[in-house]
Amino acid sequence: MVMSFDRYMRDTVQPMRDELTRIGIEELRTPEEVADKLGNEEGTALLVINSVCGCAAGQCRPGVALALEGEAKPDRLYTVFAGQDKEATAAAREQFLAEYPPSSPSIALFKDGKLVHFIPRHRIEDRSAEMIAGDLTAAFQTYCS
């Protein structure tokens, strides 16, 4: 039996998606979902731009999970998957993260529809999950309390 490449990629990527959805982060898979969920909402929202790279697995996703164990946390939690949900990721970058070059993985925190904190790939790949969690926890305490 020959498995199609698309099927192979879906099967390979699913555990990486599950790592975030299992902790309550909602996937945004279309540009419409991105616009609806991130556009001009009151309160705070976290957006994780997920990816298949090693720093997403070793630092980003675990760092986000650790940060969400604290008391202060965003009202809403979202993720898009770079390289998989291409249109949703492009919409998030174009509409909400335009001031930063495309970066995956990355983490964005919004308050009342405005970007207030951003962690690009270069601040993820050489840091531990605990360091990323500390950065996020401080941002959560500032903007989500």
XYZ file of C-alpha atoms in Angstrom:
145
model
C 0.000 0.000 0.000
C 1.373 3.373 -1.003
C 0.502 6.318 1.210
C 0.084 9.699 -0.431
C 2.438 12.468 0.631
C -0.479 14.615 1.860
C -1.773 11.764 4.009
C 1.747 11.114 5.311
C 2.180 14.777 6.258
C -1.219 14.905 7.990
C -0.354 11.789 10.003
C 3.092 13.127 10.856
C 1.872 16.582 11.867
C -1.190 15.529 13.886
C 0.734 14.849 17.124
C 2.264 18.333 16.823
C -1.223 19.813 16.510
C -2.481 17.679 19.401
C 0.267 18.949 21.689
C -1.410 22.371 21.647
C -5.082 21.444 21.282
C -4.767 19.012 24.217
C -4.008 21.999 26.492
C -7.011 23.986 25.258
C -5.588 25.916 22.322
C -8.047 26.225 19.435
C -6.810 25.712 15.891
C -7.613 28.380 13.323
C -7.455 26.639 9.958
C -8.920 29.207 7.557
C -8.400 32.924 6.920
C -12.032 33.494 7.930
C -11.461 31.867 11.327
C -8.358 34.008 11.843
C -10.233 37.232 11.025
C -13.222 36.226 13.152
C -11.265 35.158 16.232
C -8.441 37.719 16.284
C -10.137 40.779 14.845
C -10.975 43.538 17.337
C -12.045 41.344 20.234
C -11.980 42.655 23.760
C -9.715 40.974 26.237
C -6.561 39.011 25.563
C -5.706 36.353 23.007
C -2.625 34.219 22.491
C -1.666 33.057 19.004
C 0.945 30.340 18.592
C 2.317 29.918 15.087
C 3.145 26.230 15.223
C 5.606 24.419 12.968
C 7.321 21.078 12.440
C 10.810 22.317 13.321
C 12.774 21.057 16.288
C 12.571 24.319 18.213
C 8.762 24.155 18.054
C 8.882 20.691 19.609
C 11.678 21.264 22.097
C 11.074 24.835 23.196
C 7.971 26.574 21.811
C 5.113 24.168 22.490
C 6.509 23.072 25.898
C 7.169 26.717 26.836
C 3.598 27.710 25.992
C 2.257 24.767 28.000
C 4.352 25.736 31.041
C 3.261 29.375 30.845
C -0.402 28.377 30.714
C -0.040 26.575 34.056
C 0.231 29.950 35.822
C -2.617 31.997 37.257
C -2.519 34.837 34.732
C -3.342 33.695 31.223
C -5.056 35.017 28.105
C -8.823 34.885 27.711
C -8.557 33.021 24.411
C -5.925 30.636 23.022
C -5.366 30.054 19.300
C -2.893 28.452 16.941
C -2.198 28.348 13.220
C 0.150 25.791 11.680
C 2.770 27.222 9.331
C 3.337 25.075 6.271
C 0.113 23.158 6.865
C -2.715 25.685 7.158
C -0.979 28.042 4.757
C -3.861 30.434 4.078
C -4.726 30.810 7.778
C -1.092 31.426 8.654
C -0.723 33.976 5.849
C -3.873 35.774 7.037
C -2.570 35.942 10.613
C 0.757 37.303 9.437
C -0.712 39.825 6.982
C -3.559 41.082 9.162
C -2.101 40.940 12.658
C 1.681 40.476 12.540
C 2.635 42.608 9.526
C 5.242 44.589 11.467
C 7.321 41.413 11.891
C 8.887 39.231 9.207
C 7.311 35.762 8.891
C 8.607 33.597 11.700
C 7.702 30.087 12.722
C 7.401 29.084 15.340
C 6.424 32.317 17.015
C 4.066 33.492 19.724
C 1.884 36.604 19.767
C -0.183 38.121 22.556
C -3.019 40.519 21.735
C -4.995 42.804 24.019
C -8.228 44.306 22.727
C -7.246 43.322 19.185
C -3.795 44.946 19.331
C -0.475 43.112 19.350
C 1.237 43.756 22.701
C 3.929 41.049 22.882
C 5.681 38.976 20.225
C 8.265 36.212 20.466
C 9.828 35.451 17.077
C 11.706 32.301 16.149
C 15.119 33.789 16.959
C 13.958 34.266 20.582
C 12.745 30.649 20.696
C 15.388 28.511 18.988
C 18.287 29.209 21.373
C 16.292 29.338 24.597
C 14.845 26.672 26.863
C 11.158 25.970 27.295
C 11.469 27.376 30.820
C 12.941 30.643 29.531
C 10.148 31.004 26.987
C 7.586 30.220 29.681
C 9.148 32.904 31.881
C 8.896 35.464 29.072
C 5.251 34.531 28.434
C 4.373 34.441 32.128
C 5.710 37.997 32.562
C 3.670 39.152 29.550
C 0.578 37.386 30.881
C 1.009 39.086 34.265
C 1.321 42.466 32.546
C -1.538 42.164 30.069
C -3.863 39.411 31.329
C -4.275 40.183 35.058
